[in-house]
Amino acid sequence: MRTSRFIALAAAAILAACANQKEPAEQAVAKVEASLNEVRADAQQYAADQLQAVDTSVKRLKDNLAKKDYRAVVMGAPSVASEVDSLKQNVATAKADAEATLAAAQTECNDLTASVPPMVEKLQARVDQLTKTRKLPKGMDKAAFDSAKTNFESLKTEWTEAGTEFASGQAASAVRKARSAKAKAEELLNALEVKA
């Protein structure tokens, strides 16, 4: 009789302890989820792998909550909250770096946009003139002129792609293509003897 009474008291104490941890466990999971949701959209863009790892940790917490293992939730929540904080810091750093890169790219792109289109216009006029008159620059044969025309078409394509990429947010790639187009334009201006 005494043993069964003791077991009943022990079971009641365990249930009370569990019940006492239920609310803190639920609050801990809710707090971690809310904190993660604040950064989720940016994290998908700037730290997808780390977000996936944090999601796994949050899922483990939620699974423990569903199993009513409140103690495991309460014990594990600080670690998961720390993972979320680390994710937030990394996202903030990556986002700031991306914004700085974009600003620098925007400045360079503006400079290139001011210089490359006039070069393209001059080259187009020169190619049209040389095609019409068939009088090539000194030291240039027909094969070299055909190659120059091919390079000119290539630079126009590259310039168009650079503009498209920049508009779609691929600033670094766009600037690389725009620089390449400018270098080709300068080379062709010299080869075709285009006057400034």
mmCIF file of C-alpha atoms in Angstrom:
data_model
loop_
_atom_site.group_PDB
_atom_site.id
_atom_site.type_symbol
_atom_site.label_atom_id
_atom_site.label_comp_id
_atom_site.label_asym_id
_atom_site.label_seq_id
_atom_site.Cartn_x
_atom_site.Cartn_y
_atom_site.Cartn_z
ATOM 1 C CA MET A 1 0.000 0.000 0.000
ATOM 2 C CA ARG A 2 2.765 2.372 0.933
ATOM 3 C CA THR A 3 4.687 1.617 -2.253
ATOM 4 C CA SER A 4 1.704 2.286 -4.496
ATOM 5 C CA ARG A 5 1.047 5.516 -2.602
ATOM 6 C CA PHE A 6 4.655 6.534 -3.061
ATOM 7 C CA ILE A 7 4.494 5.733 -6.790
ATOM 8 C CA ALA A 8 1.284 7.767 -7.081
ATOM 9 C CA LEU A 9 2.908 10.731 -5.289
ATOM 10 C CA ALA A 10 6.019 10.457 -7.444
ATOM 11 C CA ALA A 11 3.898 10.322 -10.597
ATOM 12 C CA ALA A 12 1.932 13.370 -9.439
ATOM 13 C CA ALA A 13 5.187 15.228 -8.743
ATOM 14 C CA ILE A 14 6.535 14.348 -12.191
ATOM 15 C CA LEU A 15 3.298 15.453 -13.854
ATOM 16 C CA ALA A 16 3.380 18.717 -11.914
ATOM 17 C CA ALA A 17 7.010 19.302 -12.901
ATOM 18 C CA CYS A 18 6.144 18.610 -16.535
ATOM 19 C CA ALA A 19 3.118 20.864 -16.371
ATOM 20 C CA ASN A 20 5.304 23.595 -14.856
ATOM 21 C CA GLN A 21 7.689 23.345 -17.834
ATOM 22 C CA LYS A 22 5.001 23.193 -20.526
ATOM 23 C CA GLU A 23 4.339 26.941 -20.638
ATOM 24 C CA PRO A 24 8.034 27.971 -20.629
ATOM 25 C CA ALA A 25 8.712 25.379 -23.357
ATOM 26 C CA GLU A 26 5.876 26.684 -25.545
ATOM 27 C CA GLN A 27 7.021 30.263 -25.010
ATOM 28 C CA ALA A 28 10.613 29.358 -25.843
ATOM 29 C CA VAL A 29 9.607 27.711 -29.126
ATOM 30 C CA ALA A 30 7.327 30.633 -30.040
ATOM 31 C CA LYS A 31 10.070 33.147 -29.262
ATOM 32 C CA VAL A 32 12.671 31.274 -31.334
ATOM 33 C CA GLU A 33 10.258 30.919 -34.273
ATOM 34 C CA ALA A 34 9.294 34.601 -34.165
ATOM 35 C CA SER A 35 12.941 35.635 -34.066
ATOM 36 C CA LEU A 36 13.761 33.361 -37.008
ATOM 37 C CA ASN A 37 10.804 34.619 -39.040
ATOM 38 C CA GLU A 38 12.115 38.205 -38.699
ATOM 39 C CA VAL A 39 15.173 37.269 -40.759
ATOM 40 C CA ARG A 40 13.906 34.332 -42.851
ATOM 41 C CA ALA A 41 13.400 36.205 -46.163
ATOM 42 C CA ASP A 42 16.857 37.790 -46.112
ATOM 43 C CA ALA A 43 18.443 34.576 -44.821
ATOM 44 C CA GLN A 44 17.116 32.667 -47.840
ATOM 45 C CA GLN A 45 18.991 35.102 -50.045
ATOM 46 C CA TYR A 46 22.176 35.700 -48.039
ATOM 47 C CA ALA A 47 22.721 32.599 -45.842
ATOM 48 C CA ALA A 48 20.622 29.733 -47.194
ATOM 49 C CA ASP A 49 22.839 26.936 -45.827
ATOM 50 C CA GLN A 50 22.930 28.414 -42.346
ATOM 51 C CA LEU A 51 19.157 28.960 -42.458
ATOM 52 C CA GLN A 52 18.680 25.298 -43.298
ATOM 53 C CA ALA A 53 20.786 24.270 -40.274
ATOM 54 C CA VAL A 54 18.808 26.592 -37.984
ATOM 55 C CA ASP A 55 15.522 25.256 -39.376
ATOM 56 C CA THR A 56 16.686 21.748 -38.459
ATOM 57 C CA SER A 57 17.408 22.864 -34.885
ATOM 58 C CA VAL A 58 14.006 24.568 -34.603
ATOM 59 C CA LYS A 59 12.312 21.442 -35.938
ATOM 60 C CA ARG A 60 14.062 19.380 -33.261
ATOM 61 C CA LEU A 61 12.700 21.764 -30.597
ATOM 62 C CA LYS A 62 9.188 21.537 -32.034
ATOM 63 C CA ASP A 63 9.410 17.742 -32.198
ATOM 64 C CA ASN A 64 10.378 17.650 -28.518
ATOM 65 C CA LEU A 65 7.468 19.949 -27.725
ATOM 66 C CA ALA A 66 5.089 17.670 -29.636
ATOM 67 C CA LYS A 67 6.448 14.690 -27.657
ATOM 68 C CA LYS A 68 5.821 16.708 -24.470
ATOM 69 C CA ASP A 69 9.505 16.552 -23.614
ATOM 70 C CA TYR A 70 9.318 20.043 -22.154
ATOM 71 C CA ARG A 71 12.585 19.714 -20.280
ATOM 72 C CA ALA A 72 14.480 19.050 -23.539
ATOM 73 C CA VAL A 73 12.795 22.082 -25.103
ATOM 74 C CA VAL A 74 13.640 24.374 -22.189
ATOM 75 C CA MET A 75 17.228 23.077 -22.112
ATOM 76 C CA GLY A 76 17.712 23.282 -25.907
ATOM 77 C CA ALA A 77 16.027 26.630 -26.580
ATOM 78 C CA PRO A 78 18.966 28.880 -25.539
ATOM 79 C CA SER A 79 21.290 27.078 -27.937
ATOM 80 C CA VAL A 80 18.809 27.381 -30.817
ATOM 81 C CA ALA A 81 18.199 31.054 -29.957
ATOM 82 C CA SER A 82 21.969 31.560 -30.148
ATOM 83 C CA GLU A 83 21.985 29.920 -33.616
ATOM 84 C CA VAL A 84 19.244 32.327 -34.723
ATOM 85 C CA ASP A 85 21.239 35.302 -33.385
ATOM 86 C CA SER A 86 24.332 34.122 -35.254
ATOM 87 C CA LEU A 87 22.246 33.760 -38.425
ATOM 88 C CA LYS A 88 20.915 37.306 -37.992
ATOM 89 C CA GLN A 89 24.443 38.692 -37.632
ATOM 90 C CA ASN A 90 25.700 36.828 -40.697
ATOM 91 C CA VAL A 91 22.715 37.942 -42.757
ATOM 92 C CA ALA A 92 23.201 41.570 -41.693
ATOM 93 C CA THR A 93 26.898 41.421 -42.674
ATOM 94 C CA ALA A 94 26.198 39.715 -46.014
ATOM 95 C CA LYS A 95 23.388 42.153 -46.798
ATOM 96 C CA ALA A 96 25.576 45.171 -45.987
ATOM 97 C CA ASP A 97 28.368 43.765 -48.177
ATOM 98 C CA ALA A 98 25.921 43.153 -51.029
ATOM 99 C CA GLU A 99 24.544 46.688 -50.729
ATOM 100 C CA ALA A 100 28.063 48.164 -50.752
ATOM 101 C CA THR A 101 28.972 46.067 -53.791
ATOM 102 C CA LEU A 102 25.791 47.137 -55.530
ATOM 103 C CA ALA A 103 26.470 50.817 -54.787
ATOM 104 C CA ALA A 104 30.016 50.530 -56.161
ATOM 105 C CA ALA A 105 28.730 48.636 -59.187
ATOM 106 C CA GLN A 106 26.041 51.276 -59.729
ATOM 107 C CA THR A 107 28.663 54.021 -59.745
ATOM 108 C CA GLU A 108 30.901 52.134 -62.152
ATOM 109 C CA CYS A 109 27.941 51.172 -64.295
ATOM 110 C CA ASN A 110 26.886 54.818 -64.525
ATOM 111 C CA ASP A 111 30.412 55.723 -65.678
ATOM 112 C CA LEU A 112 30.399 52.918 -68.250
ATOM 113 C CA THR A 113 26.917 53.887 -69.456
ATOM 114 C CA ALA A 114 28.201 57.382 -70.083
ATOM 115 C CA SER A 115 31.263 56.225 -72.054
ATOM 116 C CA VAL A 116 30.424 53.003 -73.914
ATOM 117 C CA PRO A 117 27.305 53.960 -75.964
ATOM 118 C CA PRO A 118 29.084 56.903 -77.659
ATOM 119 C CA MET A 119 31.946 54.542 -78.544
ATOM 120 C CA VAL A 120 29.477 52.060 -80.015
ATOM 121 C CA GLU A 121 27.883 54.825 -82.102
ATOM 122 C CA LYS A 122 31.268 55.953 -83.445
ATOM 123 C CA LEU A 123 32.245 52.369 -84.216
ATOM 124 C CA GLN A 124 28.943 51.702 -85.975
ATOM 125 C CA ALA A 125 29.401 54.801 -88.135
ATOM 126 C CA ARG A 126 32.998 53.787 -88.937
ATOM 127 C CA VAL A 127 32.075 50.177 -89.780
ATOM 128 C CA ASP A 128 29.237 51.405 -92.018
ATOM 129 C CA GLN A 129 31.576 53.882 -93.727
ATOM 130 C CA LEU A 130 34.349 51.300 -94.297
ATOM 131 C CA THR A 131 31.846 48.740 -95.578
ATOM 132 C CA LYS A 132 30.433 51.274 -98.028
ATOM 133 C CA THR A 133 33.716 52.749 -99.277
ATOM 134 C CA ARG A 134 35.709 49.492 -99.061
ATOM 135 C CA LYS A 135 38.727 51.598 -98.176
ATOM 136 C CA LEU A 136 40.232 49.919 -95.115
ATOM 137 C CA PRO A 137 42.556 51.491 -92.554
ATOM 138 C CA LYS A 138 46.281 51.305 -93.184
ATOM 139 C CA GLY A 139 47.640 47.822 -92.515
ATOM 140 C CA MET A 140 44.191 46.178 -92.346
ATOM 141 C CA ASP A 141 43.112 43.558 -94.863
ATOM 142 C CA LYS A 142 39.599 42.242 -95.530
ATOM 143 C CA ALA A 143 40.031 39.306 -93.119
ATOM 144 C CA ALA A 144 41.107 41.647 -90.312
ATOM 145 C CA PHE A 145 38.173 43.938 -91.076
ATOM 146 C CA ASP A 146 35.735 40.992 -91.000
ATOM 147 C CA SER A 147 37.234 39.967 -87.661
ATOM 148 C CA ALA A 148 36.806 43.532 -86.372
ATOM 149 C CA LYS A 149 33.154 43.507 -87.472
ATOM 150 C CA THR A 150 32.623 40.192 -85.645
ATOM 151 C CA ASN A 151 34.246 41.633 -82.522
ATOM 152 C CA PHE A 152 32.035 44.688 -82.811
ATOM 153 C CA GLU A 153 28.892 42.534 -82.912
ATOM 154 C CA SER A 154 30.227 40.601 -79.921
ATOM 155 C CA LEU A 155 30.804 43.785 -77.934
ATOM 156 C CA LYS A 156 27.265 45.020 -78.714
ATOM 157 C CA THR A 157 25.841 41.705 -77.477
ATOM 158 C CA GLU A 158 27.991 41.856 -74.343
ATOM 159 C CA TRP A 159 26.883 45.435 -73.669
ATOM 160 C CA THR A 160 23.208 44.462 -74.000
ATOM 161 C CA GLU A 161 23.699 41.469 -71.682
ATOM 162 C CA ALA A 162 25.430 43.699 -69.130
ATOM 163 C CA GLY A 163 22.424 46.028 -69.067
ATOM 164 C CA THR A 164 20.007 43.104 -68.668
ATOM 165 C CA GLU A 165 22.052 41.545 -65.872
ATOM 166 C CA PHE A 166 22.351 44.834 -64.010
ATOM 167 C CA ALA A 167 18.593 45.369 -64.230
ATOM 168 C CA SER A 168 18.010 41.887 -62.790
ATOM 169 C CA GLY A 169 20.310 42.522 -59.799
ATOM 170 C CA GLN A 170 23.430 40.694 -61.010
ATOM 171 C CA ALA A 171 25.608 43.760 -60.534
ATOM 172 C CA ALA A 172 29.025 42.104 -60.326
ATOM 173 C CA SER A 173 28.545 40.055 -63.483
ATOM 174 C CA ALA A 174 27.053 43.061 -65.292
ATOM 175 C CA VAL A 175 30.020 45.268 -64.478
ATOM 176 C CA ARG A 176 32.476 42.578 -65.644
ATOM 177 C CA LYS A 177 30.675 42.356 -68.997
ATOM 178 C CA ALA A 178 30.439 46.135 -69.321
ATOM 179 C CA ARG A 179 34.189 46.487 -68.632
ATOM 180 C CA SER A 180 34.914 43.832 -71.241
ATOM 181 C CA ALA A 181 32.684 45.613 -73.767
ATOM 182 C CA LYS A 182 34.472 48.894 -73.079
ATOM 183 C CA ALA A 183 37.901 47.273 -73.542
ATOM 184 C CA LYS A 184 36.779 45.758 -76.864
ATOM 185 C CA ALA A 185 35.389 49.121 -77.956
ATOM 186 C CA GLU A 186 38.669 50.889 -77.171
ATOM 187 C CA GLU A 187 40.609 48.226 -79.080
ATOM 188 C CA LEU A 188 38.313 48.536 -82.108
ATOM 189 C CA LEU A 189 38.408 52.344 -82.053
ATOM 190 C CA ASN A 190 42.165 52.107 -82.376
ATOM 191 C CA ALA A 191 42.151 49.320 -84.977
ATOM 192 C CA LEU A 192 39.566 51.053 -87.162
ATOM 193 C CA GLU A 193 41.233 54.422 -86.727
ATOM 194 C CA VAL A 194 38.166 56.120 -85.316
ATOM 195 C CA LYS A 195 38.849 59.710 -84.458
ATOM 196 C CA ALA A 196 37.863 60.871 -80.956
#
